[in-house]
DNA sequence: TTCGTCATGTAATGGGTTACATGATTAC
DNA sequence: GTAATCATGTAACCCATTACATGACGAA
């Protein structure tokens, strides 16, 4: 999941770890808390060791003046490699069971702008089915075990059920939009969805 | 979290692992998926080793002597001990930061029927604050970074924001009910109709 | 010079999962 | 007597967290 998100962000532009973490918040803030450094930095090293990302040096991207000379420590800017792009393309094309849970779905959705429509549809439909199953489970409990459950437990189930129903409706809308060729904001999408750097 | 839930369920009635897992689903199904056996059974052993639960011995199904030798398979019914009850009382009285995230809040809420009102209020208010912070974060992103984000990322944020707003309203209702001495099932509480479209 | 923020990193740990492996009970 | 389900258990792993530790750098 982290691999996926990092590759995705670095394929938009080179960044250092600290910055990456902030971008992760703006991109995935609605589906998970900020990633910890204890997770982020080892992951960057691992991706680098695997040849999927590489240190960019300081030349490409000057939002500000980069300190001319730093000794050992200092910001390390990473950029994605050709292999990394390949790997990201593989990940973004996946649409299996692991793509339907909260985390997997969220990350995939966050990169839907660079996912082809057929894959988007498969993911949305898989996710819908998954949420419908959860919804049915909760309906079952409410129908089957309501009497022996206390008021708070019931309220929790009702709230969960409502959230599931709402998500299913949301997904149906998104699916309908995909089928009719609209972006989620209702605008008709341009033919080419690739974005420049 | 598992410890908490297991102690809570076993303090209602003795159960074996498999049964416990099913009860966990009906009690916590709205906040997390079913627990795996690879997590459940080792936890039971650990709780037993810690003296918080103990084997209830004779089965409720009338099977007699336990085969003393090699394979001691078969259902193992556990019940809570006095120490376990104490521990559960400690856990249920907690209302700290760890009680405000999704998992912690959900489990605590599921046992609200056995939590005193002051603690319920502290937890609900702490949770509300936590969700409000998330909500503000998402509002911030939408206000600050909307232009440079694609339609799907924005839709994800909007959906997350809406969910957070909804949860805050739900919590406010619950808090108001607690303050006026009503249970969430509407026993005394005049409950609104489900809002329509 | 001390504080706050940016920035990177390691060690220990945690709380689970999946895959594997087997035994006991029930329905046919 | 066998298939399905109930029931328990272990080993290996995974993906992250917290706590700790260092260091650069600008501003008060």
Tab-separated table of C-alpha atoms in Angstrom, chain B:
chain	number	residue	atom	x	y	z
B	1	UNK	CA	-8.562	-4.635	21.656
B	2	UNK	CA	-9.054	-8.365	21.312
B	3	UNK	CA	-8.321	-8.787	25.009
B	4	UNK	CA	-10.922	-6.213	25.849
B	5	UNK	CA	-13.603	-7.739	23.648
B	6	UNK	CA	-12.928	-11.286	24.822
B	7	UNK	CA	-13.049	-10.335	28.485
B	8	UNK	CA	-16.256	-8.443	27.838
B	9	UNK	CA	-17.954	-11.319	26.091
B	10	UNK	CA	-16.771	-13.910	28.594
B	11	UNK	CA	-18.047	-11.780	31.441
B	12	UNK	CA	-21.496	-12.197	29.913
B	13	UNK	CA	-21.249	-15.959	29.597
B	14	UNK	CA	-18.682	-18.753	29.205
B	15	UNK	CA	-17.840	-19.617	25.620
B	16	UNK	CA	-15.384	-21.518	23.486
B	17	UNK	CA	-13.182	-19.895	20.865
B	18	UNK	CA	-15.230	-20.627	17.805
B	19	UNK	CA	-18.358	-19.283	19.473
B	20	UNK	CA	-16.482	-16.253	20.711
B	21	UNK	CA	-15.509	-15.442	17.182
B	22	UNK	CA	-19.104	-15.481	16.031
B	23	UNK	CA	-20.177	-13.288	18.924
B	24	UNK	CA	-17.359	-10.919	18.047
B	25	UNK	CA	-18.875	-10.611	14.594
B	26	UNK	CA	-22.349	-9.800	15.869
B	27	UNK	CA	-20.980	-7.353	18.426
B	28	UNK	CA	-18.247	-5.694	16.394
B	29	UNK	CA	-19.220	-6.577	12.841
B	30	UNK	CA	-19.869	-2.954	12.014
B	31	UNK	CA	-16.394	-1.824	12.967
B	32	UNK	CA	-14.091	-4.604	11.835
B	33	UNK	CA	-13.910	-7.878	9.939
B	34	UNK	CA	-14.015	-11.229	11.680
B	35	UNK	CA	-10.984	-12.007	13.777
B	36	UNK	CA	-8.766	-14.789	12.463
B	37	UNK	CA	-8.150	-17.965	14.435
B	38	UNK	CA	-4.449	-17.381	14.206
B	39	UNK	CA	-5.054	-14.371	16.376
B	40	UNK	CA	-7.885	-15.623	18.531
B	41	UNK	CA	-6.468	-18.831	19.966
B	42	UNK	CA	-3.050	-17.516	20.947
B	43	UNK	CA	-4.833	-14.629	22.655
B	44	UNK	CA	-6.964	-17.046	24.633
B	45	UNK	CA	-3.855	-18.884	25.773
B	46	UNK	CA	-2.214	-15.667	26.783
B	47	UNK	CA	-5.231	-14.511	28.756
B	48	UNK	CA	-5.371	-17.900	30.445
B	49	UNK	CA	-1.660	-17.783	31.285
B	50	UNK	CA	-2.242	-14.348	32.780
B	51	UNK	CA	-5.013	-15.757	34.970
B	52	UNK	CA	-7.718	-13.558	33.461
B	53	UNK	CA	-9.725	-16.435	32.041
B	54	UNK	CA	-9.845	-20.132	32.816
B	55	UNK	CA	-11.158	-23.323	31.279
B	56	UNK	CA	-14.691	-23.981	32.384
B	57	UNK	CA	-13.994	-27.717	32.136
B	58	UNK	CA	-17.202	-29.675	31.747
B	59	UNK	CA	-18.885	-29.056	28.458
B	60	UNK	CA	-22.419	-27.798	28.275
B	61	UNK	CA	-23.098	-30.528	25.758
B	62	UNK	CA	-22.574	-33.402	28.177
B	63	UNK	CA	-19.322	-34.884	26.978
B	64	UNK	CA	-17.624	-36.376	29.990
B	65	UNK	CA	-13.984	-37.180	30.687
B	66	UNK	CA	-11.379	-35.289	28.719
B	67	UNK	CA	-8.918	-37.657	27.022
B	68	UNK	CA	-5.895	-37.173	29.226
B	69	UNK	CA	-3.212	-38.180	26.801
B	70	UNK	CA	-1.733	-37.080	23.516
B	71	UNK	CA	-4.383	-35.142	21.690
B	72	UNK	CA	-6.422	-32.883	23.827
B	73	UNK	CA	-8.549	-31.560	21.017
B	74	UNK	CA	-12.171	-30.692	21.276
B	75	UNK	CA	-13.977	-27.564	22.299
B	76	UNK	CA	-12.494	-25.674	25.176
B	77	UNK	CA	-14.962	-23.530	27.053
B	78	UNK	CA	-13.476	-20.525	28.805
B	79	UNK	CA	-14.891	-18.407	31.560
B	80	UNK	CA	-13.672	-15.193	33.093
B	81	UNK	CA	-11.936	-15.165	36.479
B	82	UNK	CA	-12.218	-12.626	39.294
B	83	UNK	CA	-8.952	-11.108	38.109
B	84	UNK	CA	-10.317	-10.977	34.591
B	85	UNK	CA	-13.362	-9.087	35.805
B	86	UNK	CA	-11.126	-6.613	37.550
B	87	UNK	CA	-9.082	-6.137	34.416
B	88	UNK	CA	-12.213	-5.636	32.343
B	89	UNK	CA	-13.447	-3.037	34.820
B	90	UNK	CA	-10.158	-1.194	34.412
B	91	UNK	CA	-10.339	-1.318	30.633
B	92	UNK	CA	-13.935	-0.205	30.473
B	93	UNK	CA	-13.202	2.807	32.681
B	94	UNK	CA	-10.449	4.085	30.373
B	95	UNK	CA	-11.084	7.240	28.390
B	96	UNK	CA	-7.797	8.315	26.837
B	97	UNK	CA	-6.431	9.104	23.378
B	98	UNK	CA	-6.336	5.427	22.439
B	99	UNK	CA	-10.044	5.294	23.062
B	100	UNK	CA	-10.779	7.806	20.322
B	101	UNK	CA	-9.569	6.078	17.184
B	102	UNK	CA	-11.826	3.875	15.072
B	103	UNK	CA	-10.977	0.562	16.685
B	104	UNK	CA	-10.711	1.757	20.266
B	105	UNK	CA	-13.891	3.769	20.090
B	106	UNK	CA	-15.853	0.968	18.473
B	107	UNK	CA	-14.961	-1.602	21.097
B	108	UNK	CA	-15.656	0.774	23.933
B	109	UNK	CA	-18.963	1.751	22.433
B	110	UNK	CA	-19.942	-1.883	22.083
B	111	UNK	CA	-19.662	-2.197	25.857
B	112	UNK	CA	-21.267	1.117	26.715
B	113	UNK	CA	-24.158	-0.713	28.345
B	114	UNK	CA	-21.724	-1.594	31.109
B	115	UNK	CA	-19.876	1.722	31.180
B	116	UNK	CA	-20.846	4.487	33.584
B	117	UNK	CA	-22.310	7.617	32.121
B	118	UNK	CA	-19.416	9.935	32.973
B	119	UNK	CA	-17.001	7.688	31.074
B	120	UNK	CA	-19.412	7.349	28.168
B	121	UNK	CA	-19.540	11.118	27.902
B	122	UNK	CA	-15.772	11.542	28.041
B	123	UNK	CA	-15.335	8.944	25.318
B	124	UNK	CA	-18.026	10.410	23.086
B	125	UNK	CA	-16.571	13.890	23.469
B	126	UNK	CA	-13.027	12.708	22.857
B	127	UNK	CA	-14.147	10.849	19.792
B	128	UNK	CA	-16.049	13.858	18.541
B	129	UNK	CA	-12.983	16.033	18.867
B	130	UNK	CA	-10.913	13.455	17.019
B	131	UNK	CA	-13.367	13.257	14.144
B	132	UNK	CA	-13.661	17.038	14.033
B	133	UNK	CA	-9.911	17.242	13.592
B	134	UNK	CA	-10.028	14.826	10.698
B	135	UNK	CA	-12.892	16.788	9.219
B	136	UNK	CA	-10.933	20.027	9.472
B	137	UNK	CA	-7.979	18.391	7.808
B	138	UNK	CA	-10.122	17.383	4.855
B	139	UNK	CA	-11.757	20.785	4.624
B	140	UNK	CA	-8.308	22.267	4.591
B	141	UNK	CA	-7.195	20.095	1.725
B	142	UNK	CA	-10.310	20.916	-0.260
B	143	UNK	CA	-9.836	24.618	0.338
B	144	UNK	CA	-6.090	24.700	-0.098
B	145	UNK	CA	-5.216	22.110	-2.721
B	146	UNK	CA	-8.378	21.629	-4.746
B	147	UNK	CA	-6.956	23.098	-7.930
B	148	UNK	CA	-3.998	20.823	-8.231
B	149	UNK	CA	-5.940	17.632	-7.406
B	150	UNK	CA	-7.754	15.497	-9.958
B	151	UNK	CA	-11.493	14.859	-9.896
B	152	UNK	CA	-11.197	11.420	-8.276
B	153	UNK	CA	-8.961	12.546	-5.454
B	154	UNK	CA	-11.353	15.400	-4.818
B	155	UNK	CA	-14.327	13.063	-4.840
B	156	UNK	CA	-12.588	10.863	-2.283
B	157	UNK	CA	-12.012	13.859	-0.054
B	158	UNK	CA	-15.578	15.036	-0.437
B	159	UNK	CA	-16.892	11.628	0.449
B	160	UNK	CA	-14.590	11.410	3.453
B	161	UNK	CA	-15.580	14.867	4.567
B	162	UNK	CA	-19.245	14.021	4.338
B	163	UNK	CA	-18.723	10.854	6.379
B	164	UNK	CA	-16.854	12.812	9.035
B	165	UNK	CA	-19.573	15.465	9.196
B	166	UNK	CA	-22.178	12.773	9.542
B	167	UNK	CA	-20.290	11.058	12.324
B	168	UNK	CA	-19.931	14.307	14.221
B	169	UNK	CA	-23.682	14.851	14.029
B	170	UNK	CA	-24.273	11.308	15.209
B	171	UNK	CA	-21.931	11.838	18.153
B	172	UNK	CA	-23.634	15.113	19.059
B	173	UNK	CA	-26.953	13.341	19.195
B	174	UNK	CA	-25.528	10.629	21.390
B	175	UNK	CA	-23.937	13.199	23.667
B	176	UNK	CA	-27.185	15.117	23.955
B	177	UNK	CA	-28.987	11.907	24.806
B	178	UNK	CA	-26.452	11.020	27.462
B	179	UNK	CA	-26.819	14.418	29.045
B	180	UNK	CA	-30.574	14.130	29.182
B	181	UNK	CA	-30.485	10.595	30.510
B	182	UNK	CA	-31.785	8.664	27.567
B	183	UNK	CA	-30.627	5.412	26.062
B	184	UNK	CA	-29.860	5.379	22.347
B	185	UNK	CA	-32.702	3.015	21.527
B	186	UNK	CA	-35.323	5.651	21.997
B	187	UNK	CA	-36.775	4.120	25.150
B	188	UNK	CA	-37.402	7.611	26.415
B	189	UNK	CA	-35.866	9.438	23.550
B	190	UNK	CA	-38.065	11.028	20.875
B	191	UNK	CA	-36.299	9.823	17.803
B	192	UNK	CA	-36.325	11.625	14.482
B	193	UNK	CA	-37.529	9.843	11.420
B	194	UNK	CA	-34.788	8.668	9.144
B	195	UNK	CA	-34.067	11.632	7.028
B	196	UNK	CA	-35.189	11.238	3.447
B	197	UNK	CA	-33.646	12.634	0.309
